């Protein structure tokens, strides 16, 4: 029947549409019949020459001696049309079938799969794939059979779905198996790109500090500097908590005069190190390089549930600017110190393409304005004539203004005369004030992934070739859905690359954009770092394992995307460095930790510089062991003693459930306690630690977060429950780190609750006692009295990492008057005013009232300070803040002084007028209290018009009763004596008519929720049924009692609902996070 249809179609080409429909029906019916027919499943037997061709599908796959023909499709009736397999878009298949139908059918021998040149090899780390050409070789290499090629589709359902096709598996083997330093049988050497000549080199690294090395610091600094001079590739600095390891690192950098890269295990510690190095090296380039994502949801696919998760991210502009500043400083300066997190092992743009896209301009150069604008667009700068922000430019006649990607509050103005650069000016983009003249500038690209057009064209060509090859492979395997998906997504990206030079997810094509070979690592920050640099690995016992474990999870996610047609297989080359690759690329390194790991000690040959003596004379806390059977009751007693001494307590447990249950128990026993574990957001953790130090509560229960980098000098007791449970949380390293949390307090102590002494406990206690004895000997020999560390509570909130998110209040309201003089007080009052209005908008009137009272108190304080001429002089001489700190705002101080003089002159005139009025007429009024001040400040002598409500009385429906003697005229003008004194002047005092009515929700505003009654007060309609809390009958005393309490009105934040914001919707749907409070 198929041949009849073919002949009919050849005679009548116009019937191709009908032919296509009939052919589809026949193909589907034959396919269904084939799917319903299962091969006989017999017991497998040894392979013989006369053995049947088909046995069990898995047995045939594993024992195949030659490539098997595709089976299970029952496509014999369609063999005549197999001359050219369908390819390309599915929408074009009908046309291809038409063209095939017009040709004379010819028998064609199946194409032989080429033999592989070398046999697969197995190593201790995995299987070296090479190119598995046949079913036998794929089975020998450990791959699952390919559905539709090695076994039929119905048999493939019984096979594990973890296998991948040969293309993806071959690339996987290059990355995953064997020694990663051997690529294609050759030893891989790290890529060292050529760097341009530095324009700001030759600046010495100079450390600024009021302290001199003390304790073990001089010896440690000397040992490390000598090791650098000997080119020791790995050194170890064993420094206990509070011994000044950061100071030692800074001294080593100054002594060696080398660029430095400091690796931290997370953003918070990186921000703390950045702040400290900024203070140590104010004249040098201290930069910050961490992940610039505020929120990051990676692209992923879950085959089991057929769920595709699209990439979603939020980039922090401030950190992005700091990353650009860091890479520019590495290429332009010698005196550079980079503080980075472990994310620096992820790929960024290559040095070659990044430097190739820079261009330099000097005064007097001749260039065409249009070509300059085209170059800026090629660098991913955007033209913004109105919204002039970082990474944009604007044109005004012959003037071009550029906001470079690495600057925060400065921009460049290029003034041209014809085609000649007449002047280059630096200015403040906010105020427009000129800050300096420049002779030349070098403009770097606005993105690390920017690519020159020739390289981009070559990359597009290579991407198309890989796409074609991958589509053929998927179609041959019968995976048409994956082929269609891959073609659609990739061609869209190619169109964006051709049109704009960039696309979403451009990092997945980094292999072609950087010219790397399959399996080679992507370019990272380590290619920007000079060869003579030093690397300090802070908290190396945590950072080094993180480096080793980064790439595996990323690789598995990318392999799944490539296997199911969401990405090309080359996307797996966009990955973090493997540990061996990082080890080959790193320059001279110093591992810094209180508990160095095995890798660090092995690399250094067991030799390390020890820093045990603290400059403050503090000694390690004493460690005791108590039985675990009564650990909870014993902890309660110890907590009470510690709280009476005025110290805080840290308690570590093993599980989150245990932490929450223990918190509940301690709370029931009258102890102020919170817990902290991984379910609590980062900002909430910062709040908890701050409240602990401020004394809002006394005990913090945690699991694994009470370890590295936690600076709590107020901590006087650390309790480690279930210390004898050997494992990660109770290893020697974890115990020593947790014990160190009490080492910043002179009265600190540690109790381990255990029924037996484990090896980790024994080693941890032995190391702590060894350090303690050495410290006590040093103090006795040098006459040092230990003192507790004093640390400012705001330190953790002043970090760069936290400023990128939200500034948390250090306390409810500050009592420090000296810090609130002048501009700081004004800014603080504006912030409080915004908080008050937001609280009123949310109907939180109690909070609004508290903030209002605080605003009044601070304004009264400002008036009191302004009366003191000495305070006024201090205020006038105080340095500028914020933007005004820059040297380019020279006229701001003068302008501020003029404003202050005007303000004080107005206050003096008002005070003089008040004194004159008092002398002119009898004193009918007394000086009002601040809370009684009205619009004009006139308050009667005897009775105030309104009673001041308490905090509990404020809120909706809490209007105070009007006192007798009030009048019904305007409340906002100055009253006469008769109006003020009421009944004393003959005005009847019995007045029951209220002066105010309660507004409806539509009448409410942020500024005022009540307004005076105008005209006759309308009668309030009586409800049909009594309201909540209202009695239906008469109350005691015979009078009806009305309860005005209404249901609480929940209002969203101001402005919500004005536009559809996906982030707001997700935020509202997200379950409420844990707060660390008992029961929450």
Short mmCIF file of C-alpha atoms in Angstrom, two decimals, residues 456 648 714:
data_model
loop_
_atom_site.label_atom_id
_atom_site.label_comp_id
_atom_site.label_asym_id
_atom_site.label_seq_id
_atom_site.Cartn_x
_atom_site.Cartn_y
_atom_site.Cartn_z
CA UNK A 456 32.21 36.89 18.03
CA UNK A 648 26.43 35.87 77.33
CA UNK A 714 30.71 39.43 75.72
#
